[in-house]
XYZ file of C-alpha atoms in Angstrom:
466
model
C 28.145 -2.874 -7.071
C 25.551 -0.462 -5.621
C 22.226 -1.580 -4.640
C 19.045 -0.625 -6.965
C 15.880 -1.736 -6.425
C 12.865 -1.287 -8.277
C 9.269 -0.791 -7.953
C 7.277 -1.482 -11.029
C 3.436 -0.868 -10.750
C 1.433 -1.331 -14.243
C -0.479 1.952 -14.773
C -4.018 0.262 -14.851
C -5.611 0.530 -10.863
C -4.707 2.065 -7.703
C -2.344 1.338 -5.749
C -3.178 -1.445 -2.949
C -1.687 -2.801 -0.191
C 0.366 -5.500 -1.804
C 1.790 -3.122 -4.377
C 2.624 -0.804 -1.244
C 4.514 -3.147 1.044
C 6.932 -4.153 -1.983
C 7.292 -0.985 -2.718
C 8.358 -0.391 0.722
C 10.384 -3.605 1.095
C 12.410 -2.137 -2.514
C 12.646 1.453 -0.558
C 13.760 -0.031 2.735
C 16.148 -2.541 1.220
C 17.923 0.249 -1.544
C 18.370 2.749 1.750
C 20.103 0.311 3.960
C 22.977 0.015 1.115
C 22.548 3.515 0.476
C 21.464 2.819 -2.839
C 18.856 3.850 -5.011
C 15.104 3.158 -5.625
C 14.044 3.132 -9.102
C 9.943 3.772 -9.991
C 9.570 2.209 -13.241
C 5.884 1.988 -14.927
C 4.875 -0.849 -16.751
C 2.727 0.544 -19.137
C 2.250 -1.573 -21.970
C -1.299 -2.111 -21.503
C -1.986 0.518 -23.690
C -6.205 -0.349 -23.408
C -6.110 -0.109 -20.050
C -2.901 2.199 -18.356
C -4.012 5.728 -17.589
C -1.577 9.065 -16.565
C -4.317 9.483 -13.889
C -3.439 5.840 -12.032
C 0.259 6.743 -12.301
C -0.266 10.575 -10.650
C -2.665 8.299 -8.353
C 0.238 5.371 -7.780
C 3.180 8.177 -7.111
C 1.078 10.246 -5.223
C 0.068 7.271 -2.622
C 4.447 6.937 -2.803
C 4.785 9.970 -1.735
C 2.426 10.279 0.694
C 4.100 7.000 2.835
C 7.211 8.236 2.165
C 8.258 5.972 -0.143
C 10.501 9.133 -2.442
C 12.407 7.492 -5.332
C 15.550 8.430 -6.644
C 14.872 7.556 -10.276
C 11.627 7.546 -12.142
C 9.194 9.465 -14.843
C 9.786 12.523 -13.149
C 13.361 12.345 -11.959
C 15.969 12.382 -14.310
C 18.781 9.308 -13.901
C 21.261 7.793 -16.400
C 19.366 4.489 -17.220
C 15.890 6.212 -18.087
C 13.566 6.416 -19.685
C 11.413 4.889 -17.056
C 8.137 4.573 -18.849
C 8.286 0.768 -20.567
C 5.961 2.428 -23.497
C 9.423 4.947 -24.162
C 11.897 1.697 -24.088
C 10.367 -0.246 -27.248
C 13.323 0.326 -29.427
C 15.779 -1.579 -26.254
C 12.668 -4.069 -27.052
C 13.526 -4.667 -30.238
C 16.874 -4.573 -30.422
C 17.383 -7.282 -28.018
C 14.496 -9.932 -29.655
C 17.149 -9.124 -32.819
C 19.876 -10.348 -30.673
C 18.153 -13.298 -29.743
C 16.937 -13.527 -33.461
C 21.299 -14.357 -34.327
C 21.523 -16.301 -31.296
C 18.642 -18.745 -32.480
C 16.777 -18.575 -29.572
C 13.352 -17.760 -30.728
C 11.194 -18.849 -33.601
C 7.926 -16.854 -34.780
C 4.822 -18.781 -33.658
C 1.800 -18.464 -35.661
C -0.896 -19.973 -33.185
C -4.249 -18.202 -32.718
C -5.495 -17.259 -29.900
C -8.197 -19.899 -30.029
C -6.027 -22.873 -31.216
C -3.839 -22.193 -28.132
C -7.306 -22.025 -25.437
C -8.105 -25.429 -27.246
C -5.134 -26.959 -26.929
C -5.057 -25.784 -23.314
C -8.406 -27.747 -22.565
C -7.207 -30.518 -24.322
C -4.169 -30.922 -22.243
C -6.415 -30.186 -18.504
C -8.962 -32.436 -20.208
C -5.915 -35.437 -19.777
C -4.901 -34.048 -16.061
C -1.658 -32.522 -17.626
C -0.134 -29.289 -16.432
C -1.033 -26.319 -19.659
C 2.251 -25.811 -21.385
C 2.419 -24.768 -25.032
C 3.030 -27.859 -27.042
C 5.878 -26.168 -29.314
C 3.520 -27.344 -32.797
C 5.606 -24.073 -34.644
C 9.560 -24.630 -33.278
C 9.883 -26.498 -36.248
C 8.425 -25.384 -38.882
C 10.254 -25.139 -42.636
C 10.670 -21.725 -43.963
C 8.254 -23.115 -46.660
C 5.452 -23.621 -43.665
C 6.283 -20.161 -42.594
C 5.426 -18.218 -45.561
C 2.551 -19.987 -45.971
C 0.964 -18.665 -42.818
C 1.811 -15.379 -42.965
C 0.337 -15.518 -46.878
C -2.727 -16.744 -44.800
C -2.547 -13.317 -42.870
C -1.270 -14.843 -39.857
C 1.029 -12.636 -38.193
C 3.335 -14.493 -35.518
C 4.663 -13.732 -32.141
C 8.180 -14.648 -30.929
C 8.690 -17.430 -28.629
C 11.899 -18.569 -26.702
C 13.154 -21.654 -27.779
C 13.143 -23.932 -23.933
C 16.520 -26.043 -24.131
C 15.308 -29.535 -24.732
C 17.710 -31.367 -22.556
C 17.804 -33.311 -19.286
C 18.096 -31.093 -16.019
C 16.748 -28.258 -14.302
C 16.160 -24.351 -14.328
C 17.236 -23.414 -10.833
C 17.600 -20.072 -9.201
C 18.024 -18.940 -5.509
C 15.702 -16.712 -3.588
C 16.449 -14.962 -0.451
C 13.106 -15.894 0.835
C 12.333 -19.291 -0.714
C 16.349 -20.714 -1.009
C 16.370 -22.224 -4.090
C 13.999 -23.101 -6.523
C 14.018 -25.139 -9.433
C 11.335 -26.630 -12.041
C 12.970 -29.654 -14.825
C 13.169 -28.236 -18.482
C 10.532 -30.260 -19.575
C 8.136 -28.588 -17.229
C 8.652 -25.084 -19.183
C 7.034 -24.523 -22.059
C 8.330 -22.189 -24.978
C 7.058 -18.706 -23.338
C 6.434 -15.971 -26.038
C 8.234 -12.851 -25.694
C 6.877 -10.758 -27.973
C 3.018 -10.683 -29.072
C 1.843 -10.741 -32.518
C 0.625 -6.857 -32.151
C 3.922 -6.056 -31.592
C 4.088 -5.317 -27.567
C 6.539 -7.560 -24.952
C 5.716 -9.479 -22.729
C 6.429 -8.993 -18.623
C 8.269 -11.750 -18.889
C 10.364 -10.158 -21.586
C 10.803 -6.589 -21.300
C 11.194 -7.128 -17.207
C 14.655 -8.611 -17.773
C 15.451 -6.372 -20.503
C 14.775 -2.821 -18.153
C 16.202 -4.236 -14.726
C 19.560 -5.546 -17.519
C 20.005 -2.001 -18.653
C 18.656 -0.072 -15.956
C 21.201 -2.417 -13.685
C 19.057 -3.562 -11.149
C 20.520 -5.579 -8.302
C 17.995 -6.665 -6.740
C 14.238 -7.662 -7.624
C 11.757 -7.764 -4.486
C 8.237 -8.983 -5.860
C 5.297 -11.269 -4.926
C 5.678 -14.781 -5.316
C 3.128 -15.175 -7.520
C 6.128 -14.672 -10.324
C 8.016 -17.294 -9.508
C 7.199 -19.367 -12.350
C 7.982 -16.236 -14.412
C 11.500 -15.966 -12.835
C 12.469 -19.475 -14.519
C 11.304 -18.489 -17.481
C 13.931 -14.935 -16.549
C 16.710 -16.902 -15.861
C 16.698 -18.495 -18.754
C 16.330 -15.284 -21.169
C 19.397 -14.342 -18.688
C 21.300 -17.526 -19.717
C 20.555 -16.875 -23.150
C 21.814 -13.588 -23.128
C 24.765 -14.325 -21.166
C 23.723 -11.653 -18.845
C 24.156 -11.781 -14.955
C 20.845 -12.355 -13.272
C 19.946 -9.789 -9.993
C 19.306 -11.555 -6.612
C 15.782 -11.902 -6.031
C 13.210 -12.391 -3.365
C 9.698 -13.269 -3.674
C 7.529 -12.168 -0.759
C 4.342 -13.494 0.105
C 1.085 -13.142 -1.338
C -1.220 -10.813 1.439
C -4.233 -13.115 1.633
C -7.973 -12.544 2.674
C -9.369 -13.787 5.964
C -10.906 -16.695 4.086
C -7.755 -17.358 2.761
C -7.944 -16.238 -0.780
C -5.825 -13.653 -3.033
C -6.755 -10.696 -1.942
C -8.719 -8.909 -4.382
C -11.029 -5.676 -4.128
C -13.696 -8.259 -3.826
C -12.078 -10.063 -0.851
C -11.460 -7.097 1.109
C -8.321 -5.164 -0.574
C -8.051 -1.506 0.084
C -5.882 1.324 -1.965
C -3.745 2.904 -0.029
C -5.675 6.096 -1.879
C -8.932 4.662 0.351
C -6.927 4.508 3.767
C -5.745 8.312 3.125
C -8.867 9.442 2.735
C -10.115 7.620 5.863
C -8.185 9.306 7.920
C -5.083 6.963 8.690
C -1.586 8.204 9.354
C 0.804 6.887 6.719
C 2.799 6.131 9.511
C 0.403 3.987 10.350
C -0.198 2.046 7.377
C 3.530 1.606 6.832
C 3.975 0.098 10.163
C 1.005 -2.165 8.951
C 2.650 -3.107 5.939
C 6.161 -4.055 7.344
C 4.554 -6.525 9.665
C 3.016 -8.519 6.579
C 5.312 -11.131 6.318
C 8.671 -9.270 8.591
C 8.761 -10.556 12.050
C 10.786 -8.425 14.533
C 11.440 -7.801 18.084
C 9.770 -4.696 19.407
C 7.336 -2.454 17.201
C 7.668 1.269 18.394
C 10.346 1.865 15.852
C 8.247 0.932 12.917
C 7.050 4.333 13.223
C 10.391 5.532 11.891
C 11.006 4.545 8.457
C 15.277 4.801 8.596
C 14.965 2.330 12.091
C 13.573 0.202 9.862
C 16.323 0.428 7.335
C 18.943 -0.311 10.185
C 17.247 -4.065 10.924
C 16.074 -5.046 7.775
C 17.110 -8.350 6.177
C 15.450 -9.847 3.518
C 16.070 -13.218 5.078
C 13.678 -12.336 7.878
C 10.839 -12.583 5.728
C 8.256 -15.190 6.306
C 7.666 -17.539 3.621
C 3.855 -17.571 4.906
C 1.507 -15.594 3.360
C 0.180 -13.353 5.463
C -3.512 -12.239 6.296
C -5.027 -8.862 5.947
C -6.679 -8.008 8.959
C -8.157 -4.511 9.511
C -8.272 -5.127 13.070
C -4.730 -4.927 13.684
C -4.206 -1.866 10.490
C -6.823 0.153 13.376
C -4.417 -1.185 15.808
C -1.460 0.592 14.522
C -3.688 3.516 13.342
C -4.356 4.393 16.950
C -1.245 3.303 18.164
C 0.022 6.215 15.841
C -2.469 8.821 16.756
C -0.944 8.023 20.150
C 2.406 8.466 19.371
C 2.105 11.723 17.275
C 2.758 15.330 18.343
C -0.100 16.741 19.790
C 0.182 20.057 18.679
C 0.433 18.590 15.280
C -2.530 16.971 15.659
C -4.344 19.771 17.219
C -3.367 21.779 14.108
C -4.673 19.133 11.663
C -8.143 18.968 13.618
C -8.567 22.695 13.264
C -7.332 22.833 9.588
C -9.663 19.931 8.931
C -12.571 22.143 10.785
C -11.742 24.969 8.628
C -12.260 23.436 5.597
C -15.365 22.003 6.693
C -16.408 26.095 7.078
C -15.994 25.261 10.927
C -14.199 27.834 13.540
C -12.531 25.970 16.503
C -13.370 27.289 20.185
C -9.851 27.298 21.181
C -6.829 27.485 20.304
C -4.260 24.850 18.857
C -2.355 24.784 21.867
C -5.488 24.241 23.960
C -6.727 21.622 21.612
C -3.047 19.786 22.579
C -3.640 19.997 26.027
C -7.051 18.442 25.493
C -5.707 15.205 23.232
C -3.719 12.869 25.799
C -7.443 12.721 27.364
C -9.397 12.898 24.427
C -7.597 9.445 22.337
C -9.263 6.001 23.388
C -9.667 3.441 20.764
C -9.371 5.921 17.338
C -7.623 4.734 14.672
C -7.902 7.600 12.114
C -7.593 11.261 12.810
C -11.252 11.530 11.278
C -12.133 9.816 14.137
C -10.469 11.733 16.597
C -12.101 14.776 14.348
C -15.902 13.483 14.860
C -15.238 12.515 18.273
C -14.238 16.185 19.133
C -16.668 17.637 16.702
C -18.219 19.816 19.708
C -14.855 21.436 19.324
C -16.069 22.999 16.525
C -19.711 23.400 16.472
C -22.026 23.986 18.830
C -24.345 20.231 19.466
C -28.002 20.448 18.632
C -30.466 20.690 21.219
C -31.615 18.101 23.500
C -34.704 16.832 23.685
C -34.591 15.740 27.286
C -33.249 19.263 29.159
C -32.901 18.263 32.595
C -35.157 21.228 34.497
C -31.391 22.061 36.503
C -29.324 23.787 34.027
C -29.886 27.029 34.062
C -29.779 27.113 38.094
C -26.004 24.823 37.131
C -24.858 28.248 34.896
C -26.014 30.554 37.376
C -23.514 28.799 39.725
C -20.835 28.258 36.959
C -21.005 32.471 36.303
C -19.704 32.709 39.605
C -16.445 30.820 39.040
C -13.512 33.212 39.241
C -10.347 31.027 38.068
C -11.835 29.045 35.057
C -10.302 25.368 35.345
C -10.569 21.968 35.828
C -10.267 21.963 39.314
C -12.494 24.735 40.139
C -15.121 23.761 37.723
C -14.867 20.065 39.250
C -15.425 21.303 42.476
C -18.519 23.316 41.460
C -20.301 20.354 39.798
C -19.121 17.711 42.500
C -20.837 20.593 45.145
C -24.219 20.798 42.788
C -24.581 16.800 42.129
C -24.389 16.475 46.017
C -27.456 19.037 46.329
C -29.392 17.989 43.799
C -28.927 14.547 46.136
C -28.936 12.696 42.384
C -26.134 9.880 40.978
C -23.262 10.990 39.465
C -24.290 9.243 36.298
C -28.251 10.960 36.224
C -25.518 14.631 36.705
C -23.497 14.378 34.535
C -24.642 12.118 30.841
C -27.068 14.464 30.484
C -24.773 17.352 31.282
C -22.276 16.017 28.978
C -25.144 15.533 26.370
C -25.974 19.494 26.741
C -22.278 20.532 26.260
C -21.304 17.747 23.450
C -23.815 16.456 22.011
C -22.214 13.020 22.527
C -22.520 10.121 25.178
C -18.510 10.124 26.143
C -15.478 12.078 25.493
C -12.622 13.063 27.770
C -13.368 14.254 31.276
C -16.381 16.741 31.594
C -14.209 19.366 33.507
C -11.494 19.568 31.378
C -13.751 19.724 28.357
C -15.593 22.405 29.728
C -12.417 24.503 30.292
C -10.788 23.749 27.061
C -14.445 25.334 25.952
C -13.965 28.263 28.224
C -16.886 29.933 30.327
C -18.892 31.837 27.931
C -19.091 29.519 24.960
C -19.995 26.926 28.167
C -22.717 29.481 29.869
C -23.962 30.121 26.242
C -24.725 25.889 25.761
C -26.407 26.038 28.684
C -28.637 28.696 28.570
C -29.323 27.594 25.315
C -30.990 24.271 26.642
């Protein structure tokens, strides 16, 4: 059978770095079978999905790369792919389990469950629903609903001996006693599914092979493999990757230091970048330059080569791979974003793109976003304000700059080398404040070759303006 993955955000926030590596794990994992990646959106959390988070979610896909083959906007044979369009699949399946007699309408509030909740931490017993309305007489029944009680639908947990047991590429198997699973409701009383529910039902019809999630829902995939059972319908493989934690070791959360990928665009990263980042939460590999190519990582992928570990976010090493990027990119691609990010600041460059290129190899230290790179070269594209402290030499300096015939580095080394030696100052009293004068900024690439990439009037003009 062909592979199909899935990646199924719920409308209701941005996308953030957990979402984005298992999305990436789904993409990388359906392109090494040549398969296909599905984008399904879990919007039954009607209060709180929005269109705007899923143009936000699929635009933050796009923009890593992560194109899907199948989704809200791209027509397939197992659509729709909006969870809010499927409720009639919904339906007709709870019916099915309706005949099988493996569910029973539960008429519990919503406080009578929280108290019998506390009750049961209150005794140091794992919270599991006590199963008061599994047997309830048809007599019972009609009484509650004359009451006004309207019920949800739970599934009916064989009461036997034994174990629910499943196996996971990344945790091998896993298995939790039938005693240890309460009856899990499927369908609420207003009339929506549950995850739990309407999860098995899509990746069933939608024939998913394979479901790559957190491991946070491994309880839930128990409670799947039974509806499975039920069913008689053939489970996927799955594999539950690690939760990214915090440095202090919690969930990450926007409180504990999670970013949307949405927040790392706009700083400036390179999605190359971030994906790199991503890959190396939880995947191990030998060597990292080809993590900037998203089909080399398709060729060594295994899903048995992630780490069972969760992993930690660390922003040191996301700037590590954001300059190792900027490193590794075309400079004349670069040079062309810095001057199309000056010109829609209202900026004009002072050179050209090419020249710009020629500047970069010098011009990248420790940046890790190309806004960086952009305010670190912003005397590229406006002029610095004047100095304060104007050392009293300058304008003698551009009277012996005019005289320079052939206008580069070497030449205009030579001439400043020459005029440090008679001014009989150090190098470092020559040429910080020189630097200052021209850039407005304390370091940068070497002064010559800045000053040439300038060229000698807009250089002449600096000076004289000091």
């Amino acid at each position: 059978m062909r592979v199909r993955t899935r990646f199924a955000p719920s409308p209701t926030g941005n996308l953030h770095i957990g979402g984005a590596r298992t999305a990436l794990f789904n993409w990388i994992w359906a392109k090494k079978w040549n398969g296909s990646f599905v984008l399904r959106i879990e919007d039954t959390d009607k209060e709180r999905s929005s269109i705007q988070f899923e143009e936000s979610i699929k635009k933050d896909l796009l923009w890593l790369g992560l194109n899907w083959d199948e989704g809200p906007d791209v027509d397939g044979p197992y659509g729709p792919y909006r969870q809010s369009d499927r409720f009639d699949m919904y339906h007709d399946v709870l019916e099915k389990l309706k005949n099988l007699g493996c569910v029973y309408p539960c008429y519990c509030t919503v406080e009578e469950l929280e108290s019998e909740r506390e009750s049961q931490l209150a005794r140091s017993l794992p919270p599991k629903y006590s199963g008061k309305c599994r047997n309830l007489t048809d007599e019972e029944r009609k009484k509650l609903e004359k009451a006004g009680r309207i019920p949800s639908w739970r599934f009916k947990v064989p009461q036997k001996p034994g174990r629910v047991e499943f196996y996971d590429e990344v945790h091998k198997h896993y298995a939790l006693s039938y005693r240890e699973v309460g009856d899990f409701i499927l369908v609420r009383s207003d009339g929506i599914p549950t995850y739990v529910f309407a999860a098995v039902v899509d990746d069933h019809y939608m024939q998913i092979t394979h479901v790559i999630r957190g491991d946070e829902h491994l309880p839930n995939t128990i409670r799947q493999v039974l509806l499975y059972q039920a069913l008689s319908w053939d489970p996927p493989s799955f594999a539950h990757i690690p939760m990214i934690l915090s440095r202090e070791g919690k969930k990450l959360s926007k409180r504990e230091g999670a970013e949307g990928i949405s927040e790392l665009r706009e700083k400036g990263y390179l999605p190359e970048a971030v994906r790199a980042y991503l890959a190396t939460l939880s995947w191990a590999v030998e060597g990292e330059d080809f993590l900037f190519d998203p089909y080399a990582m398709v060729r060594v992928f295994e899903l048995t080569s992630i780490s069972r570990s969760s992993p930690i976010h660390d922003e040191n090493r996301l700037r590590w791979w954001g300059n190792r990027a900027l490193k590794q990119k075309d400079t004349l691609w670069l040079a062309e974003k810095l001057i199309e990010m000056a010109r829609e600041r209202d900026l004009k460059p002072f050179c050209s793109s090419e020249t710009l290129a020629s500047l970069l190899p010098e011009a990248l230290s420790d940046q890790a976003t190309i806004i960086e790179v952009f305010e670190s070269l912003i005397w590229l594209f406006a002029r610095p304000q004047k100095s304060n402290e104007t050392p009293p030499w300058l304008q003698e300096l551009a009277g012996e700059l005019g005289k320079v015939g052939r206008w580069d580095r070497k030449e205009i080394e030579k001439v400043l080398k020459a005029f440090q030696k008679k001014l009989g100052i150090k190098a470092k009293e020559f040429f910080h404040p020189l630097r200052m004068t021209i850039t407005g900024s304390h370091w940068g690439p070497p002064l010559p070759l800045v000053m040439e990439v300038l060229g000698k009037d807009e250089v002449l003009l600096r000076l004289e303006q000091n």
